Structures are given as structure tokens and as C-alpha cells.
Amino acid sequence: MTYTKATAFSPEQQEVARIAKVLSHPARIAILQHLAEAKTCISGDISSALPLSRTTVSQHLTELKNAGLIKGEIDGLTVCYCIDQEQYDRARQLLESMLAAIKSSCCTDTCC
Amino acid sequence: MTYTKATAFSPEQQEVARIAKVLSHPARIAILQHLAEAKTCISGDISSALPLSRTTVSQHLTELKNAGLIKGEIDGLTVCYCIDQEQYDRARQLLESMLAAIKSSCCTDTCC
DNA sequence: ATACTATGTCGTATGTTTACGTCATACTTC
DNA sequence: GAAGTATGACGTAAACATACGACATAGTAT
């Protein structure tokens, strides 16, 4: 019962944390940036552009896909990964509106 | 040498991932929101507002502090934690500008 | 000084993530 | 249909994160 006390928090807090978690590894940031810039989005091309094995990149791609940030469409032998713009934008907005709401309100009177 | 191939990525990618990692747990989101809303910011008050033990909260506070998002000032026996607005805003801006740069550019012609 | 209180540190059990090699699958091409 | 290629699934070792009880520290008050 350790580790996952996460369920004790509000759905919004859990959702924001879930989004942040996906972004919490440089490889996944790199993959997103690559997908945004590259003309092609074939899985193998992504692997060879990163300093990681194909297996590991595939794992990161799966995580991004599970989070809904990207989608993969099979085109014969290759798989084309793209950013799922709609879901990405929704996630981004949720994260950003949470971040925007954080403003130091304490420490103006009682303490500090 | 496993696990941390993180150094193989660009400093910006690492920095963004580092910020996202701090936000990747509901407890730390909850702590930030609490600090933003509460009139007081005493460590003990934060603990009792969360469904976690004091020890665990202290650990999360330390992580937030190491990341520079909050700062803690000792006031006698109690410790007052506040959001470090300057550093927080910088982190937020870095994260948001990265997120804003992600736009599905592929999958318009060659594939999908 | 002694008892009390608020915090952080340490140790540790358990669960999770990362990274990668190997294997299985499924499509393509000869 | 046999050989080749692009992927994902599986297994696994090592590193890391989470959660918390017990202890240490340091200020406060009696």
C-alpha cells in the first residue's frame, strides 16, 4: 500500500501530475520536439535520431501514446507517429492553467 | 550506467524534464496549491492539510526546495515555506515556451 | 535545567522507471 | 514461400521514487 497514495489527491491534481510525469524525461521531450520538426515521423527515424536503443525509444513512444499526447498509425511495415494536437493542447492547457494559479499569497503578512 | 542516459540530451531538454519531474507527483502539486492559497505557510500546517505523514511531506518540501520552486525561512521553532515567485516564474516560462513550440508539422504530406 | 514542540535526517521496505537484448509478429519483396 | 525488415512485447538488472517510523536537533517555555 506504499508508493501509491496518489489516489488520495483530487482528480485535477492527479491529472496534472500525470501530464507532468510524461514530460519528466529528456528523451520524451526530445521525441516531441523531433515530431514537431521532422518532415517524417517514422518510428525508426526517431530511434536513430536519439542516443538510445530502438527498444527504449519504443518504450517512450508507448508512454507518450498512453498519455494521449501522440498517436501512431500503421502504414504497411512502418508506423507513423504524430502529435495528437487536440489532446496535446488540452493537456497543455490544463497544466498551464494550474501553473498560472500558483501565486505566492502567503508570506506577505503573518510570516517571513 | 543504465537509467541515466539523461545527460545525452540537450541542457534545455534536461532542464524542462527536471521541472516536469518536480510537478509529477500529486502531493507536490497539492503543496504548491496550498502555499498559493493558505494564509499561513508553516510546515506543520501543510502536513496536516495533506493525507500524508509529516515525514513524507517534509521530503516533498525538500524536493520542491531543491528545484528552487519554494524557499523556506526558519522563524524560531517553525519553518515558513513560500513560493519563490521569481524562480517559479522562470521555470514556468521555460516549460511553457517549450510546450508552445510543439506543433504537429509532420503527417500533413508524406504520411498519415 | 527539564520537559515540550516543530522540523529535518536516517534507514528501509516496497513499488516504479529506465535501458536494453532477445524473441515474436507481420508486412514486403524477390 | 523464403528471406528480409520494421515494430512491439517480454524479461530483467540496475537505478530511482515513495512512504513512513524512529531518532536527532534545536528552539521554547516552565
Short mmCIF file of C-alpha atoms (C1' of nucleotides) in Angstrom, two decimals:
data_model
loop_
_atom_site.label_atom_id
_atom_site.label_comp_id
_atom_site.label_asym_id
_atom_site.label_seq_id
_atom_site.Cartn_x
_atom_site.Cartn_y
_atom_site.Cartn_z
CA MET A 1 0.00 0.00 0.00
CA THR A 2 3.02 2.20 -0.11
CA TYR A 3 4.10 4.31 -3.01
CA THR A 4 0.66 4.99 -4.35
CA LYS A 5 -1.09 7.34 -2.02
CA ALA A 6 -1.66 9.32 -5.19
CA THR A 7 -5.31 8.37 -5.17
CA ALA A 8 -5.77 10.40 -2.02
CA PHE A 9 -5.50 13.61 -4.02
CA SER A 10 -8.01 15.43 -6.18
CA PRO A 11 -8.62 14.24 -9.76
CA GLU A 12 -7.23 17.52 -11.09
CA GLN A 13 -4.06 17.19 -9.05
CA GLN A 14 -3.64 13.62 -10.24
CA GLU A 15 -4.26 14.59 -13.86
CA VAL A 16 -1.74 17.43 -13.79
CA ALA A 17 0.82 15.15 -12.16
CA ARG A 18 0.17 12.52 -14.80
CA ILE A 19 0.83 15.00 -17.60
CA ALA A 20 3.96 16.32 -15.91
CA LYS A 21 5.22 12.78 -15.45
CA VAL A 22 5.13 12.12 -19.17
CA LEU A 23 7.23 15.24 -19.69
CA SER A 24 9.66 14.33 -16.92
CA HIS A 25 12.21 12.59 -19.12
CA PRO A 26 14.52 14.32 -21.61
CA ALA A 27 14.01 11.54 -24.14
CA ARG A 28 10.28 12.19 -24.29
CA ILE A 29 10.83 15.93 -24.62
CA ALA A 30 13.27 15.18 -27.42
CA ILE A 31 10.77 12.90 -29.13
CA LEU A 32 8.04 15.54 -29.01
CA GLN A 33 10.40 18.17 -30.38
CA HIS A 34 11.53 15.79 -33.09
CA LEU A 35 7.94 15.04 -34.11
CA ALA A 36 7.22 18.76 -34.25
CA GLU A 37 10.16 19.50 -36.52
CA ALA A 38 10.77 16.43 -38.62
CA LYS A 39 9.18 16.05 -42.02
CA THR A 40 8.91 12.34 -41.40
CA CYS A 41 7.66 10.65 -38.30
CA ILE A 42 8.54 7.03 -38.85
CA SER A 43 9.36 5.24 -35.64
CA GLY A 44 12.74 4.01 -36.86
CA ASP A 45 13.79 7.52 -37.85
CA ILE A 46 13.02 8.74 -34.36
CA SER A 47 15.16 6.00 -32.83
CA SER A 48 18.16 6.80 -34.98
CA ALA A 49 17.89 10.49 -34.12
CA LEU A 50 18.24 9.77 -30.41
CA PRO A 51 21.11 8.41 -28.31
CA LEU A 52 19.04 5.47 -27.16
CA SER A 53 18.35 1.99 -28.41
CA ARG A 54 15.36 1.33 -30.59
CA THR A 55 13.74 -0.70 -27.83
CA THR A 56 14.00 2.11 -25.31
CA VAL A 57 12.65 4.69 -27.73
CA SER A 58 9.74 2.38 -28.50
CA GLN A 59 9.01 2.26 -24.79
CA HIS A 60 9.00 6.05 -24.51
CA LEU A 61 6.76 6.25 -27.58
CA THR A 62 4.32 3.88 -25.90
CA GLU A 63 4.20 6.10 -22.83
CA LEU A 64 3.55 9.19 -24.89
CA LYS A 65 0.83 7.30 -26.71
CA ASN A 66 -0.77 6.04 -23.49
CA ALA A 67 -0.85 9.60 -22.25
CA GLY A 68 -2.62 10.55 -25.48
CA LEU A 69 -0.04 13.14 -26.50
CA ILE A 70 0.82 11.30 -29.69
CA LYS A 71 -0.87 8.80 -31.92
CA GLY A 72 0.60 6.14 -34.16
CA GLU A 73 -0.79 4.98 -37.45
CA ILE A 74 0.39 1.81 -39.07
CA ASP A 75 1.34 2.30 -42.70
CA GLY A 76 2.29 -1.12 -44.00
CA LEU A 77 5.57 -2.07 -42.45
CA THR A 78 6.32 1.25 -40.83
CA VAL A 79 4.47 3.15 -38.13
CA CYS A 80 3.92 6.87 -38.37
CA TYR A 81 3.84 8.71 -35.08
CA CYS A 82 2.35 12.17 -34.89
CA ILE A 83 1.43 14.61 -32.19
CA ASP A 84 -2.24 14.33 -31.30
CA GLN A 85 -2.72 18.08 -31.45
CA GLU A 86 -6.17 18.11 -29.92
CA GLN A 87 -5.25 16.05 -26.87
CA TYR A 88 -1.86 17.70 -26.60
CA ASP A 89 -3.46 21.14 -26.49
CA ARG A 90 -5.93 20.03 -23.86
CA ALA A 91 -3.15 18.62 -21.66
CA ARG A 92 -1.07 21.72 -22.17
CA GLN A 93 -3.94 23.98 -21.21
CA LEU A 94 -4.72 22.02 -18.06
CA LEU A 95 -1.09 22.14 -16.99
CA GLU A 96 -0.68 25.81 -17.80
CA SER A 97 -3.85 26.94 -16.07
CA MET A 98 -2.74 25.09 -12.95
CA LEU A 99 0.69 26.69 -13.11
CA ALA A 100 -0.86 30.12 -13.62
CA ALA A 101 -2.93 29.76 -10.47
CA ILE A 102 0.15 29.36 -8.28
CA LYS A 103 0.91 32.78 -6.84
CA SER A 104 2.70 33.45 -3.62
CA SER A 105 -0.10 34.76 -1.42
CA CYS A 106 1.36 33.93 1.95
CA CYS A 107 4.42 35.49 3.44
CA THR A 108 3.05 38.97 2.97
CA ASP A 109 1.76 39.48 6.48
CA THR A 110 1.97 36.71 9.03
CA CYS A 111 5.36 35.22 8.39
CA CYS A 112 8.65 35.77 6.57
CA MET B 1 25.44 3.12 -16.46
CA THR B 2 21.84 2.35 -17.03
CA TYR B 3 18.94 4.58 -16.17
CA THR B 4 20.74 7.86 -16.56
CA LYS B 5 21.30 8.41 -20.21
CA ALA B 6 19.68 11.73 -19.46
CA THR B 7 23.00 13.50 -19.86
CA ALA B 8 22.98 12.57 -23.52
CA PHE B 9 20.29 15.16 -24.17
CA SER B 10 20.46 18.91 -24.57
CA PRO B 11 20.66 21.11 -21.47
CA GLU B 12 17.28 22.62 -22.32
CA GLN B 13 15.66 19.21 -22.65
CA GLN B 14 17.17 18.17 -19.33
CA GLU B 15 16.04 21.35 -17.62
CA VAL B 16 12.47 21.06 -18.86
CA ALA B 17 12.37 17.41 -17.80
CA ARG B 18 13.73 18.36 -14.38
CA ILE B 19 10.96 20.93 -13.88
CA ALA B 20 8.29 18.50 -15.07
CA LYS B 21 9.61 15.86 -12.72
CA VAL B 22 9.04 18.06 -9.70
CA LEU B 23 5.46 18.53 -10.81
CA SER B 24 4.95 14.84 -11.49
CA HIS B 25 3.51 13.95 -8.10
CA PRO B 26 0.05 14.99 -6.86
CA ALA B 27 1.42 15.74 -3.40
CA ARG B 28 3.79 18.37 -4.76
CA ILE B 29 1.01 19.93 -6.84
CA ALA B 30 -1.14 19.98 -3.73
CA ILE B 31 1.65 21.60 -1.71
CA LEU B 32 2.13 24.35 -4.30
CA GLN B 33 -1.61 25.00 -4.43
CA HIS B 34 -1.77 25.05 -0.67
CA LEU B 35 1.08 27.55 -0.44
CA ALA B 36 -0.66 29.72 -3.00
CA GLU B 37 -3.94 29.79 -1.10
CA ALA B 38 -3.12 29.46 2.56
CA LYS B 39 -2.64 32.50 4.73
CA THR B 40 -0.03 30.63 6.68
CA CYS B 41 2.78 28.55 5.30
CA ILE B 42 4.12 26.76 8.32
CA SER B 43 5.50 23.34 7.54
CA GLY B 44 3.32 21.57 10.10
CA ASP B 45 0.17 23.16 8.72
CA ILE B 46 0.99 21.85 5.29
CA SER B 47 1.47 18.34 6.62
CA SER B 48 -1.84 18.31 8.42
CA ALA B 49 -3.64 19.55 5.31
CA LEU B 50 -2.43 16.57 3.30
CA PRO B 51 -3.21 12.86 3.52
CA LEU B 52 0.44 12.01 4.10
CA SER B 53 2.71 11.66 7.07
CA ARG B 54 4.73 14.62 8.22
CA THR B 55 7.94 12.86 7.19
CA THR B 56 6.76 12.30 3.64
CA VAL B 57 5.57 15.88 3.28
CA SER B 58 8.91 17.08 4.54
CA GLN B 59 10.55 15.02 1.83
CA HIS B 60 8.38 16.55 -0.87
CA LEU B 61 9.07 20.01 0.51
CA THR B 62 12.79 19.31 0.24
CA GLU B 63 12.40 18.36 -3.41
CA LEU B 64 10.44 21.49 -4.19
CA LYS B 65 13.11 23.49 -2.40
CA ASN B 66 15.96 21.78 -4.27
CA ALA B 67 14.21 22.59 -7.52
CA GLY B 68 14.06 26.22 -6.38
CA LEU B 69 10.30 26.48 -6.67
CA ILE B 70 9.89 27.24 -2.99
CA LYS B 71 12.03 28.63 -0.23
CA GLY B 72 11.90 28.03 3.47
CA GLU B 73 12.75 30.50 6.17
CA ILE B 74 13.33 29.45 9.75
CA ASP B 75 11.34 31.51 12.20
CA GLY B 76 12.29 30.29 15.63
CA LEU B 77 10.88 26.84 16.08
CA THR B 78 8.74 26.80 12.96
CA VAL B 79 9.71 26.96 9.31
CA CYS B 80 7.84 29.13 6.86
CA TYR B 81 7.69 27.84 3.31
CA CYS B 82 6.78 30.16 0.47
CA ILE B 83 6.74 30.01 -3.29
CA ASP B 84 9.90 31.52 -4.72
CA GLN B 85 7.97 33.58 -7.21
CA GLU B 86 10.97 34.66 -9.26
CA GLN B 87 12.35 31.18 -9.77
CA TYR B 88 8.89 29.70 -10.13
CA ASP B 89 8.04 32.12 -12.92
CA ARG B 90 11.28 31.37 -14.70
CA ALA B 91 10.65 27.62 -14.54
CA ARG B 92 7.08 28.10 -15.67
CA GLN B 93 8.13 30.20 -18.62
CA LEU B 94 10.76 27.71 -19.74
CA LEU B 95 8.27 24.87 -19.56
CA GLU B 96 5.53 26.79 -21.33
CA SER B 97 7.71 28.06 -24.15
CA MET B 98 8.85 24.52 -24.80
CA LEU B 99 5.26 23.27 -24.81
CA ALA B 100 4.20 26.07 -27.13
CA ALA B 101 6.85 25.08 -29.68
CA ILE B 102 5.38 21.61 -30.09
CA LYS B 103 3.15 21.71 -33.14
CA SER B 104 2.30 18.79 -35.33
CA SER B 105 4.20 19.60 -38.51
CA CYS B 106 4.54 16.13 -39.95
CA CYS B 107 1.72 13.97 -41.15
CA THR B 108 0.47 16.66 -43.49
CA ASP B 109 2.05 15.37 -46.65
CA THR B 110 4.27 12.30 -46.58
CA CYS B 111 2.49 10.03 -44.18
CA CYS B 112 -0.79 9.54 -42.33
"C1'" DA C 1 17.87 22.58 33.87
"C1'" DT C 2 13.72 19.88 32.24
"C1'" DA C 3 10.05 18.93 29.58
"C1'" DC C 4 7.88 20.06 25.34
"C1'" DT C 5 7.29 21.08 20.40
"C1'" DA C 6 8.41 21.68 15.44
"C1'" DT C 7 11.47 20.03 11.97
"C1'" DG C 8 14.81 17.61 9.46
"C1'" DT C 9 17.71 13.24 8.82
"C1'" DC C 10 18.35 8.27 8.51
"C1'" DG C 11 17.20 3.70 7.50
"C1'" DT C 12 14.43 0.77 5.00
"C1'" DA C 13 10.64 -1.77 2.67
"C1'" DT C 14 8.18 -1.69 -1.42
"C1'" DG C 15 6.90 -0.18 -5.90
"C1'" DT C 16 8.29 2.13 -10.41
"C1'" DT C 17 11.18 3.72 -14.18
"C1'" DT C 18 14.88 3.25 -17.37
"C1'" DA C 19 17.55 0.83 -20.60
"C1'" DC C 20 18.43 -2.83 -23.49
"C1'" DG C 21 18.95 -7.62 -25.52
"C1'" DT C 22 16.19 -11.20 -27.40
"C1'" DC C 23 12.14 -13.01 -29.34
"C1'" DA C 24 7.64 -12.88 -31.85
"C1'" DT C 25 4.79 -10.79 -35.39
"C1'" DA C 26 3.56 -9.04 -39.61
"C1'" DC C 27 4.29 -6.88 -43.83
"C1'" DT C 28 7.22 -6.63 -48.22
"C1'" DT C 29 9.85 -8.24 -51.86
"C1'" DC C 30 12.18 -11.48 -54.55
"C1'" DG D 1 7.02 -19.31 -49.83
"C1'" DA D 2 11.71 -17.69 -48.17
"C1'" DA D 3 14.42 -14.07 -46.79
"C1'" DG D 4 14.50 -9.64 -45.17
"C1'" DT D 5 12.91 -5.55 -42.45
"C1'" DA D 6 10.25 -2.59 -39.16
"C1'" DT D 7 7.91 -2.93 -34.89
"C1'" DG D 8 6.08 -4.15 -30.46
"C1'" DA D 9 6.10 -7.48 -26.47
"C1'" DC D 10 8.70 -9.86 -22.89
"C1'" DG D 11 12.19 -10.48 -19.47
"C1'" DT D 12 15.41 -8.44 -16.45
"C1'" DA D 13 19.08 -5.76 -13.99
"C1'" DA D 14 20.04 -1.57 -12.02
"C1'" DA D 15 18.67 2.98 -10.51
"C1'" DC D 16 15.27 5.76 -8.53
"C1'" DA D 17 10.89 7.33 -6.02
"C1'" DT D 18 7.56 6.93 -2.35
"C1'" DA D 19 6.12 6.41 2.23
"C1'" DC D 20 6.84 6.20 6.94
"C1'" DG D 21 8.62 5.03 11.73
"C1'" DA D 22 12.34 6.09 14.78
"C1'" DC D 23 15.94 9.17 16.06
"C1'" DA D 24 18.44 13.68 16.33
"C1'" DT D 25 18.38 18.61 16.77
"C1'" DA D 26 17.16 22.95 18.21
"C1'" DG D 27 14.25 26.34 19.88
"C1'" DT D 28 10.51 27.42 23.62
"C1'" DA D 29 8.58 27.50 27.84
"C1'" DT D 30 8.01 26.22 32.65
#
